[in-house]
Short mmCIF file of C-alpha atoms and ligand atoms in Angstrom, two decimals:
data_model
loop_
_atom_site.label_atom_id
_atom_site.label_comp_id
_atom_site.label_asym_id
_atom_site.label_seq_id
_atom_site.Cartn_x
_atom_site.Cartn_y
_atom_site.Cartn_z
CA MET A 124 0.00 0.00 0.00
CA THR A 125 1.37 3.41 -0.94
CA SER A 126 0.62 6.81 0.52
CA TYR A 127 1.06 10.22 -1.02
CA CYS A 128 3.49 12.88 0.18
CA ASP A 129 4.48 16.26 -1.23
CA TYR A 130 8.24 15.91 -0.88
CA LEU A 131 10.47 12.93 -0.37
CA PHE A 132 14.18 13.30 0.44
CA THR A 133 16.07 10.09 -0.19
CA GLY A 134 19.61 8.84 0.37
CA GLY A 135 20.72 11.54 2.81
CA GLN A 136 22.24 11.28 6.25
CA LEU A 137 19.75 12.26 8.89
CA ILE A 138 21.04 14.29 11.81
CA ASP A 139 17.83 14.62 13.74
CA GLY A 140 18.71 17.38 16.21
CA SER A 141 18.77 15.17 19.31
CA GLY A 142 22.56 14.80 19.33
CA GLU A 143 22.31 11.13 18.29
CA ASP A 144 24.68 9.85 15.62
CA ALA A 145 23.91 10.56 11.97
CA ARG A 146 22.10 7.71 10.22
CA PHE A 147 20.81 7.04 6.74
CA ALA A 148 17.09 7.75 6.49
CA ASP A 149 14.60 9.15 4.01
CA VAL A 150 12.17 11.87 5.09
CA ALA A 151 8.65 12.36 3.72
CA ILE A 152 6.72 15.62 4.05
CA LYS A 153 3.05 16.26 3.52
CA GLY A 154 1.47 19.65 4.04
CA GLU A 155 3.30 21.38 6.88
CA LYS A 156 4.45 18.25 8.65
CA ILE A 157 6.95 15.41 8.52
CA VAL A 158 4.91 12.26 7.89
CA ALA A 159 7.52 9.50 7.71
CA ILE A 160 11.18 8.81 8.43
CA GLY A 161 12.95 5.61 7.46
CA ILE A 162 14.90 3.58 4.94
CA GLY A 163 13.41 2.97 1.50
CA LEU A 164 10.41 5.25 1.79
CA SER A 165 10.09 5.38 -2.00
CA GLN A 166 8.64 1.86 -1.70
CA SER A 167 5.73 3.09 0.37
CA TYR A 168 5.30 6.71 -0.75
CA VAL A 169 4.38 8.36 -4.00
CA ALA A 170 5.87 11.84 -3.84
CA GLY A 171 4.96 15.05 -5.65
CA THR A 172 8.72 15.70 -5.86
CA THR A 173 11.54 13.39 -4.88
CA PHE A 174 14.99 14.80 -4.08
CA ASP A 175 17.96 12.46 -4.17
CA ILE A 176 20.22 13.97 -1.49
CA THR A 177 22.91 11.30 -1.46
CA GLY A 178 26.04 12.72 0.18
CA SER A 179 24.11 15.43 2.00
CA VAL A 180 22.81 15.92 5.51
CA ILE A 181 19.19 16.56 6.35
CA SER A 182 18.59 18.16 9.72
CA PRO A 183 16.03 20.35 11.48
CA GLY A 184 16.09 23.98 10.34
CA PHE A 185 18.25 26.09 12.60
CA ILE A 186 16.59 28.04 15.39
CA ASP A 187 18.34 31.33 16.05
CA LEU A 188 17.38 32.22 19.60
CA HIS A 189 19.05 35.61 19.50
CA THR A 190 18.42 38.12 16.74
CA HIS A 191 17.36 41.70 16.19
CA SER A 192 15.38 41.18 12.99
CA ASP A 193 12.18 42.69 14.44
CA LEU A 194 12.17 45.58 12.02
CA THR A 195 13.77 43.96 8.99
CA ALA A 196 11.07 41.29 9.15
CA LEU A 197 8.75 44.13 8.13
CA ILE A 198 11.14 45.99 5.81
CA ASN A 199 12.24 42.86 3.98
CA PRO A 200 10.11 39.75 4.59
CA ARG A 201 12.42 37.62 2.41
CA MET A 202 15.12 37.71 5.10
CA GLU A 203 17.72 36.42 2.66
CA SER A 204 20.71 36.34 5.00
CA SER A 205 18.83 34.16 7.49
CA ILE A 206 17.22 31.64 5.20
CA HIS A 207 20.47 31.17 3.25
CA GLN A 208 22.09 29.93 6.48
CA GLY A 209 19.40 27.31 6.97
CA VAL A 210 17.71 29.31 9.72
CA THR A 211 13.98 28.58 9.83
CA THR A 212 13.02 30.31 13.11
CA GLU A 213 14.33 33.48 14.73
CA MET A 214 13.66 34.89 18.15
CA VAL A 215 13.52 38.69 18.00
CA GLY A 216 12.99 41.23 20.78
CA ASN A 217 16.36 40.52 22.39
CA CYS A 218 18.59 42.71 24.56
CA GLY A 219 15.64 44.50 26.14
CA MET A 220 14.49 45.95 22.83
CA SER A 221 11.34 44.68 21.17
CA VAL A 222 9.84 46.56 18.26
CA GLY A 223 6.50 44.86 18.90
CA LEU A 224 6.20 46.78 22.17
CA MET A 225 6.93 50.19 20.68
CA ARG A 226 4.04 52.39 19.89
CA SER A 227 3.46 55.68 18.27
CA SER A 228 4.01 57.82 21.39
CA PRO A 229 6.48 60.65 22.19
CA GLN A 230 8.79 58.20 24.00
CA PHE A 231 9.47 56.47 20.72
CA GLU A 232 9.93 59.57 18.59
CA VAL A 233 13.52 58.65 17.63
CA GLU A 234 12.46 55.10 16.76
CA ARG A 235 9.45 56.41 14.83
CA ARG A 236 11.66 58.63 12.66
CA PHE A 237 14.02 55.74 12.07
CA THR A 238 11.34 53.24 11.07
CA GLU A 239 9.67 55.82 8.82
CA ARG A 240 12.90 56.25 6.90
CA ALA A 241 12.74 52.52 6.30
CA GLY A 242 9.16 52.87 5.06
CA VAL A 243 7.51 51.36 8.13
CA ASN A 244 4.97 53.25 10.24
CA ILE A 245 4.58 52.12 13.81
CA ASP A 246 0.88 51.36 13.49
CA TRP A 247 0.75 48.59 16.07
CA ALA A 248 0.20 49.00 19.78
CA ASP A 249 1.17 45.62 21.15
CA ILE A 250 2.78 42.32 20.23
CA GLY A 251 -0.54 40.92 19.04
CA SER A 252 -1.04 43.61 16.39
CA PHE A 253 2.68 43.52 15.52
CA ALA A 254 2.44 39.75 14.92
CA ARG A 255 -0.58 40.19 12.66
CA ARG A 256 1.29 42.90 10.77
CA VAL A 257 4.31 40.63 10.20
CA GLU A 258 2.14 37.72 9.05
CA ALA A 259 0.05 39.97 6.78
CA SER A 260 3.11 41.04 4.78
CA GLY A 261 4.34 37.43 4.64
CA ILE A 262 7.62 36.19 6.04
CA ALA A 263 10.27 33.76 4.80
CA ILE A 264 10.90 32.10 8.17
CA ASN A 265 9.15 31.71 11.51
CA ILE A 266 9.43 34.62 13.92
CA ALA A 267 8.94 34.57 17.67
CA THR A 268 9.50 37.43 20.07
CA LEU A 269 10.58 38.25 23.55
CA ALA A 270 9.16 41.21 25.46
CA GLY A 271 11.89 43.79 25.95
CA HIS A 272 12.25 45.23 29.42
CA GLY A 273 14.05 48.32 28.07
CA THR A 274 11.21 49.08 25.69
CA ILE A 275 8.61 48.73 28.44
CA ARG A 276 10.65 50.88 30.81
CA LYS A 277 11.08 53.57 28.21
CA ASP A 278 7.38 53.51 27.46
CA VAL A 279 6.43 54.02 31.11
CA LEU A 280 9.40 55.97 32.55
CA GLY A 281 11.10 57.59 29.56
CA PHE A 282 14.77 58.18 30.37
CA SER A 283 14.25 58.40 34.14
CA GLU A 284 17.06 56.92 36.20
CA LEU A 285 14.72 56.31 39.13
CA ALA A 286 13.17 53.05 40.18
CA PRO A 287 9.49 52.84 39.20
CA ASP A 288 7.00 53.73 41.95
CA THR A 289 4.09 51.42 42.70
CA SER A 290 1.83 52.76 40.01
CA GLU A 291 4.60 52.85 37.40
CA LEU A 292 5.61 49.30 38.22
CA SER A 293 2.04 48.15 37.88
CA LYS A 294 1.86 49.82 34.45
CA MET A 295 5.06 48.05 33.39
CA SER A 296 3.73 44.78 34.78
CA ALA A 297 0.46 45.20 32.92
CA ARG A 298 2.27 45.79 29.62
CA LEU A 299 4.41 42.72 30.18
CA ALA A 300 1.45 40.54 31.16
CA ARG A 301 -0.31 41.68 27.99
CA ALA A 302 2.78 40.75 25.94
CA PHE A 303 2.56 37.23 27.32
CA ASP A 304 -1.17 37.08 26.55
CA ASP A 305 -0.15 38.04 23.00
CA GLY A 306 2.30 35.12 22.77
CA ALA A 307 5.71 36.49 23.83
CA PHE A 308 8.15 33.73 24.79
CA GLY A 309 10.01 35.50 27.54
CA LEU A 310 11.34 38.70 29.02
CA SER A 311 14.58 40.17 27.66
CA SER A 312 16.81 42.75 29.26
CA GLY A 313 19.69 44.79 27.89
CA LEU A 314 21.39 46.18 30.96
CA GLU A 315 24.31 47.69 29.06
CA TYR A 316 21.85 50.00 27.31
CA LEU A 317 19.97 52.97 28.64
CA PRO A 318 17.35 53.45 29.89
CA GLY A 319 16.99 49.68 30.55
CA GLY A 320 20.29 49.71 32.44
CA TYR A 321 18.81 51.94 35.15
CA ALA A 322 16.91 48.91 36.42
CA LYS A 323 18.02 47.37 39.68
CA LEU A 324 17.51 43.79 40.78
CA ASP A 325 14.10 44.41 42.43
CA GLU A 326 12.61 45.81 39.25
CA LEU A 327 14.00 42.96 37.14
CA CYS A 328 12.69 40.35 39.56
CA ALA A 329 9.24 41.94 39.76
CA LEU A 330 8.96 41.58 35.98
CA ALA A 331 10.65 38.18 35.90
CA ASP A 332 7.96 36.97 38.33
CA ILE A 333 5.35 37.81 35.69
CA ALA A 334 7.36 36.08 32.98
CA LYS A 335 7.73 33.02 35.18
CA ALA A 336 4.00 32.88 35.92
CA ALA A 337 3.35 32.99 32.16
CA GLY A 338 5.75 30.10 31.54
CA GLY A 339 8.38 32.30 29.88
CA PHE A 340 12.12 32.60 30.34
CA TYR A 341 14.45 35.49 31.12
CA ALA A 342 17.06 36.35 28.44
CA THR A 343 19.62 38.90 29.42
CA HIS A 344 22.29 40.98 27.77
CA ILE A 345 24.11 41.43 31.03
CA ARG A 346 25.23 44.76 32.48
CA ASP A 347 28.89 44.44 31.61
CA GLU A 348 30.78 41.99 29.41
CA ARG A 349 34.25 43.28 30.16
CA ASP A 350 35.75 44.24 33.55
CA HIS A 351 32.62 43.40 35.57
CA LEU A 352 31.64 40.21 33.79
CA ILE A 353 31.48 38.07 36.92
CA ALA A 354 29.28 40.46 38.90
CA SER A 355 27.03 40.80 35.86
CA VAL A 356 26.62 37.04 35.47
CA GLU A 357 25.94 36.86 39.21
CA GLU A 358 23.16 39.42 38.77
CA ALA A 359 21.57 37.32 36.00
CA LEU A 360 21.73 34.24 38.20
CA ALA A 361 20.23 36.23 41.10
CA VAL A 362 17.16 36.95 38.95
CA GLY A 363 16.95 33.23 38.17
CA ARG A 364 17.15 32.30 41.86
CA ARG A 365 14.75 34.91 43.17
CA SER A 366 12.12 34.54 40.47
CA ASN A 367 12.75 30.82 39.95
CA ILE A 368 12.77 31.44 36.21
CA PRO A 369 14.85 29.83 33.43
CA VAL A 370 17.75 32.11 32.50
CA GLN A 371 19.34 32.58 29.08
CA LEU A 372 22.63 34.48 29.10
CA SER A 373 22.72 36.17 25.73
CA HIS A 374 25.77 36.23 23.42
CA HIS A 375 28.16 35.10 26.10
CA LYS A 376 31.71 36.44 25.79
CA VAL A 377 34.30 38.55 27.49
CA GLU A 378 35.70 41.69 25.89
CA ARG A 379 39.13 43.29 26.12
CA ARG A 380 42.39 41.39 26.32
CA ARG A 381 42.87 42.11 30.01
CA ASN A 382 39.73 40.04 30.78
CA TRP A 383 40.32 37.09 28.47
CA GLY A 384 39.93 33.74 30.18
CA THR A 385 37.27 34.96 32.64
CA VAL A 386 34.66 32.86 30.83
CA LYS A 387 36.08 29.74 32.49
CA LYS A 388 34.82 31.20 35.74
CA THR A 389 31.42 32.29 34.38
CA LEU A 390 30.81 28.89 32.77
CA ALA A 391 31.62 27.32 36.14
CA MET A 392 29.17 29.71 37.84
CA MET A 393 26.42 28.57 35.47
CA ARG A 394 27.34 24.93 36.06
CA GLU A 395 27.07 25.41 39.83
CA ALA A 396 23.75 27.20 39.47
CA ARG A 397 22.50 24.26 37.40
CA GLU A 398 23.66 21.81 40.05
CA ALA A 399 21.64 23.84 42.55
CA GLY A 400 18.56 23.37 40.37
CA MET A 401 18.49 26.45 38.14
CA ASP A 402 17.66 26.11 34.46
CA VAL A 403 20.39 28.28 32.94
CA SER A 404 21.95 28.20 29.48
CA THR A 405 23.69 30.55 27.14
CA ASP A 406 24.14 31.35 23.48
CA GLN A 407 27.03 32.52 21.36
CA TYR A 408 28.04 33.67 17.88
CA PRO A 409 31.30 32.28 16.43
CA TYR A 410 33.28 35.49 15.93
CA THR A 411 35.83 37.44 17.95
CA ALA A 412 34.27 40.80 17.15
CA PHE A 413 31.02 42.17 18.45
CA MET A 414 28.99 44.96 16.88
CA THR A 415 26.97 47.52 18.75
CA GLY A 416 26.49 51.27 19.04
CA LEU A 417 29.76 53.20 18.88
CA SER A 418 28.47 55.37 21.73
CA VAL A 419 27.92 52.25 23.85
CA ILE A 420 31.48 51.04 23.15
CA LEU A 421 33.18 54.36 23.74
CA LEU A 422 31.26 56.57 26.11
CA PRO A 423 30.95 56.43 29.88
CA SER A 424 27.40 55.71 30.99
CA TRP A 425 26.79 59.26 32.28
CA ALA A 426 27.46 60.50 28.74
CA GLN A 427 24.88 58.09 27.28
CA ALA A 428 22.03 59.26 29.51
CA GLY A 429 18.91 60.80 27.99
CA GLY A 430 19.04 59.29 24.52
CA PHE A 431 20.86 60.21 21.31
CA GLU A 432 19.93 63.89 21.27
CA ALA A 433 21.42 64.37 24.72
CA VAL A 434 24.56 62.46 23.66
CA VAL A 435 25.05 64.77 20.69
CA GLU A 436 24.61 67.86 22.90
CA ARG A 437 27.32 66.57 25.25
CA LEU A 438 29.69 65.93 22.36
CA LYS A 439 29.19 69.47 21.12
CA ASP A 440 29.87 70.95 24.54
CA PRO A 441 33.67 71.49 24.96
CA VAL A 442 33.66 70.84 28.72
CA SER A 443 31.78 67.54 28.69
CA ARG A 444 33.57 66.48 25.51
CA GLU A 445 36.93 66.93 27.23
CA LYS A 446 35.76 64.70 30.10
CA ILE A 447 34.56 62.09 27.62
CA VAL A 448 37.92 62.12 25.83
CA GLU A 449 39.79 61.66 29.12
CA TYR A 450 37.56 58.72 30.02
CA ILE A 451 38.03 56.95 26.67
CA VAL A 452 41.82 57.31 26.63
CA GLU A 453 41.96 55.77 30.10
CA ASP A 454 39.29 53.10 29.61
CA ASN A 455 40.02 51.91 26.12
CA PRO A 456 43.60 52.35 24.88
CA ASP A 457 42.84 50.31 21.70
CA PHE A 458 39.87 52.40 20.64
CA ASP A 459 41.48 53.37 17.32
CA GLN A 460 41.08 49.75 16.11
CA ILE A 461 37.29 49.90 16.32
CA ARG A 462 35.75 49.54 12.84
CA ILE A 463 32.83 51.57 11.65
CA GLY A 464 30.01 49.34 10.45
CA ILE A 465 26.94 51.44 9.82
CA ALA A 466 27.05 55.21 9.31
CA ARG A 467 24.03 56.19 7.25
CA ASN A 468 24.98 59.83 6.66
CA ARG A 469 28.59 59.07 5.75
CA ARG A 470 28.48 55.74 3.95
CA GLU A 471 32.02 56.31 2.62
CA VAL A 472 33.53 55.76 6.07
CA GLN A 473 31.87 52.36 6.64
CA GLY A 474 34.51 49.66 7.02
CA LEU A 475 37.21 52.07 8.20
CA THR A 476 38.89 51.77 11.56
CA LEU A 477 38.71 54.86 13.72
CA SER A 478 42.40 55.37 13.09
CA ALA A 479 41.77 55.38 9.30
CA LEU A 480 38.83 57.72 9.86
CA GLY A 481 41.12 60.13 11.71
CA ARG A 482 43.61 60.08 8.81
CA LEU A 483 40.80 60.67 6.31
CA ASP A 484 39.38 63.59 8.27
CA GLY A 485 42.78 65.01 9.20
CA VAL A 486 42.11 64.98 12.94
CA SER A 487 42.85 62.57 15.78
CA ALA A 488 41.06 59.22 15.66
CA LEU A 489 39.10 60.05 18.77
CA ASN A 490 37.94 63.45 17.59
CA ALA A 491 36.98 61.97 14.24
CA ALA A 492 34.90 59.32 16.03
CA LEU A 493 33.12 61.83 18.25
CA ASP A 494 32.45 64.11 15.27
CA LEU A 495 31.04 61.15 13.37
CA LEU A 496 28.64 60.50 16.24
CA ILE A 497 27.46 64.11 15.95
CA VAL A 498 26.96 63.87 12.17
CA GLU A 499 25.04 60.60 12.62
CA ASN A 500 22.83 61.93 15.43
CA GLY A 501 24.38 59.47 17.84
CA THR A 502 23.66 56.32 15.85
CA VAL A 503 26.79 54.65 14.50
CA LEU A 504 27.22 50.88 14.68
CA ALA A 505 30.76 49.62 15.04
CA ALA A 506 32.60 46.31 15.16
CA TYR A 507 35.24 45.69 17.76
CA PHE A 508 37.63 42.72 17.75
CA ALA A 509 37.74 42.43 21.50
CA MET A 510 37.30 38.70 22.17
CA SER A 511 39.72 35.78 21.97
CA GLU A 512 39.40 32.58 19.92
CA ASP A 513 40.25 30.53 23.01
CA ASP A 514 37.24 31.97 24.81
CA VAL A 515 34.97 31.44 21.81
CA GLU A 516 35.98 27.76 21.77
CA GLU A 517 35.74 27.40 25.55
CA ILE A 518 32.15 28.66 25.52
CA MET A 519 31.29 26.52 22.49
CA ARG A 520 32.46 23.33 24.22
CA ASP A 521 29.96 23.84 27.04
CA PRO A 522 26.97 21.54 26.37
CA PHE A 523 24.53 24.27 27.41
CA THR A 524 25.71 26.77 24.79
CA MET A 525 23.32 27.33 21.90
CA ILE A 526 24.24 29.08 18.67
CA GLY A 527 22.63 32.50 18.31
CA SER A 528 23.72 35.08 15.76
CA ASP A 529 22.86 38.40 17.46
CA GLY A 530 22.37 39.40 13.82
CA VAL A 531 19.85 41.37 11.87
CA ALA A 532 18.38 39.77 8.76
CA ALA A 533 19.92 41.49 5.74
CA SER A 534 19.89 41.30 1.98
CA PRO A 535 22.57 41.70 -0.70
CA THR A 536 20.22 43.98 -2.63
CA GLY A 537 18.21 47.06 -1.76
CA MET A 538 18.38 49.30 1.24
CA LEU A 539 19.66 46.69 3.70
CA SER A 540 22.71 46.01 1.51
CA GLU A 541 24.08 49.50 2.15
CA ASP A 542 25.02 48.74 5.75
CA ASN A 543 28.47 47.30 6.48
CA THR A 544 26.78 44.81 8.74
CA HIS A 545 28.43 42.15 10.93
CA PRO A 546 29.03 38.97 8.87
CA ARG A 547 27.26 36.96 11.60
CA SER A 548 23.96 37.90 9.96
CA TYR A 549 24.99 35.77 6.96
CA GLY A 550 27.44 33.29 8.38
CA THR A 551 26.83 32.25 11.98
CA PHE A 552 25.44 28.73 11.56
CA PRO A 553 27.50 27.67 8.50
CA ARG A 554 30.60 29.07 10.22
CA VAL A 555 30.09 26.84 13.25
CA LEU A 556 29.67 23.81 10.96
CA GLY A 557 32.52 24.69 8.58
CA GLU A 558 35.11 26.27 10.81
CA TYR A 559 34.49 24.92 14.32
CA VAL A 560 33.16 21.45 13.46
CA ARG A 561 34.88 20.47 10.22
CA ARG A 562 38.16 22.39 10.39
CA ARG A 563 38.92 22.65 14.11
CA GLY A 564 36.96 19.71 15.51
CA VAL A 565 35.66 21.69 18.49
CA LEU A 566 32.30 19.90 18.33
CA ARG A 567 30.87 16.77 16.72
CA ILE A 568 28.51 17.72 13.93
CA GLU A 569 25.59 16.02 15.68
CA GLU A 570 26.26 18.03 18.82
CA ALA A 571 26.59 21.31 16.90
CA ILE A 572 23.24 20.65 15.23
CA ARG A 573 21.64 19.89 18.60
CA ARG A 574 22.81 23.31 19.84
CA MET A 575 21.17 24.91 16.78
CA THR A 576 17.88 23.01 16.93
CA SER A 577 16.46 20.98 19.81
CA LEU A 578 18.31 22.93 22.52
CA PRO A 579 16.85 26.34 21.58
CA ALA A 580 13.50 24.64 20.87
CA SER A 581 13.44 23.32 24.43
CA ARG A 582 14.31 26.79 25.76
CA MET A 583 11.27 28.07 23.84
CA ARG A 584 9.22 25.04 24.95
CA LEU A 585 8.36 24.31 21.31
CA ARG A 586 6.82 20.86 21.19
CA ASP A 587 6.76 20.38 17.46
CA ARG A 588 9.95 21.97 16.11
CA GLY A 589 13.68 21.45 16.59
CA LEU A 590 13.80 17.73 15.77
CA VAL A 591 13.24 15.64 12.68
CA GLU A 592 10.33 13.54 13.96
CA VAL A 593 7.02 12.40 12.59
CA ASP A 594 4.28 14.98 13.22
CA TYR A 595 6.82 17.74 13.73
CA PHE A 596 6.69 20.77 11.46
CA ALA A 597 8.80 20.29 8.35
CA ASP A 598 11.35 22.99 9.11
CA LEU A 599 14.36 21.34 7.47
CA VAL A 600 17.75 22.14 6.01
CA ILE A 601 19.65 19.97 3.54
CA PHE A 602 23.33 20.79 3.20
CA LYS A 603 26.65 19.37 2.02
CA PRO A 604 28.68 18.61 5.14
CA ASP A 605 32.00 18.92 3.29
CA GLU A 606 31.15 22.27 1.76
CA ILE A 607 29.09 24.17 4.28
CA ALA A 608 30.96 27.34 5.24
CA ASP A 609 30.49 31.02 5.91
CA VAL A 610 31.54 33.31 3.08
CA ALA A 611 30.62 36.70 4.54
CA THR A 612 33.53 38.76 5.87
CA PHE A 613 33.80 42.05 7.71
CA ASP A 614 34.89 43.69 4.44
CA GLU A 615 32.24 41.98 2.30
CA PRO A 616 29.44 40.93 4.62
CA HIS A 617 26.62 40.58 2.09
CA GLN A 618 27.56 37.09 0.87
CA PHE A 619 25.52 33.95 1.29
CA ALA A 620 26.94 30.92 2.99
CA ALA A 621 28.15 27.97 0.90
CA GLY A 622 26.83 24.42 0.95
CA ILE A 623 23.13 25.02 1.69
CA GLN A 624 21.03 23.09 -0.85
CA HIS A 625 17.41 23.14 0.25
CA VAL A 626 15.51 24.74 3.10
CA LEU A 627 11.92 23.99 4.03
CA VAL A 628 9.81 26.13 6.32
CA ASN A 629 6.48 24.70 7.44
CA GLY A 630 6.69 22.13 4.66
CA SER A 631 7.28 24.68 1.88
CA LEU A 632 10.48 24.93 -0.12
CA ALA A 633 11.99 28.30 0.79
CA ILE A 634 15.34 27.45 -0.83
CA LYS A 635 15.59 24.97 -3.68
CA ASP A 636 19.00 24.03 -5.11
CA GLY A 637 20.58 26.99 -3.34
CA ILE A 638 18.12 29.53 -4.77
CA GLN A 639 15.48 31.23 -2.68
CA THR A 640 11.96 30.63 -3.99
CA GLU A 641 9.15 33.19 -4.04
CA SER A 642 7.43 31.48 -1.17
CA LEU A 643 7.01 33.20 2.23
CA PRO A 644 5.92 30.25 4.37
CA GLY A 645 6.90 31.57 7.83
CA LYS A 646 4.56 32.09 10.76
CA PHE A 647 4.62 34.33 13.77
CA LEU A 648 4.97 31.74 16.51
CA LEU A 649 3.08 32.18 19.75
CA ARG A 650 4.11 30.68 23.07
CA ALA A 651 2.09 27.62 23.87
CA ALA A 652 -0.13 28.19 26.90
ZN1 ZN B 1263 22.76 42.19 23.22
#
């Protein structure tokens, strides 16, 4: 007796996402789901299309637990840089910032101007209407979101440094509870950023209690990833202990040479917390450079207060500028090696180090950088090679480390191609498989795939994604294990990864023979009750 299926993949090696050894198995897909797995399925299935994938691997589509594609999901639903890595689900709303919680109010004036330039009006008021908006325009991959603490705090308190009073806290709590009703998967914080960084432990725990009650987790971009890494990890674990909530330490790393090696200690802290019963894990991108706001990298926190307009005023004022310069020279002797990534008013300086910028502008590197911040109204993104390969590998070896890009979905054409973005947006997952698995042998391939699939799925409590199993959604990637590699570089970031053959999202072919199809089969995922 034969059954019908839409797609049948035969002859490939199945790496099912569980961490178990690769094995030969065919996979049949019908509608949105996987309907059969086994040897010789062509005997029992008649397929709409059969793909002979001899020599290739078939695995669950990669789940990127840490991205900032909230806005680009609306600007560019094709999300080329993500799907070409084999990513089939992204979690947005990380680092305390969730676009779905912004609204068209004076607090979000800067954001409103920014999104308008990208052709997007903030015409949603909550995560529910944001989700409907994303689905209405279609989306290449599945999107899920966290509720950003920083966004909620800004909405209720603006740039106030004070702790919320009772009525303010209840407003923040109500917005968060609503976000969970709308399907948010957890609470995110970004304590290195203002105004979110004004929050103290009590405020974070009050909100984490709500997230916990809703069945969500707490993802945190900790307060400091350089000289105060240990205290910052301790703070994250304190939230986990007090609110009894699962903790996800975002993009774990340590910055600046003087701190290299400290991750041994922080990984041990997480291990001890786990032994004491806490559910704590982390994620990581496989690069030694991070990318964030140049003002966040360079300026002392007092100089970042009040938002970008206030930053620009301080940089124009000779007295405060002098203090800022003194701070930077003391704090960050290597600042001239920072590379400009995104400068929308001066595209010609993208890709330059600050030292090259200084030569171009005929002033000192530092003055050139501060002037650039003025010209760009405070918003410059910059890459900084501040981590060590040893630490990247140390974190990757930990069995509780997931792979998360910290990227923003981009495209080699159109508006998004003009940014000198971090190559992680194009290369994270293939780079782990090509460089760290195949070339360096840091992980077994089955283990690497587990960290990209079932491990993040379990963090999200997804019951039907993250494994190749019957009745699971057919989010799948088929790739050549000997060829998969990142191609994107810091100089030329807009390049697709090599070795990805086919990608299916919810049973639809989103990439066929390396080429993205017209289909936009993604869904906005909602947390299961
Ligand atoms: Zn972050």
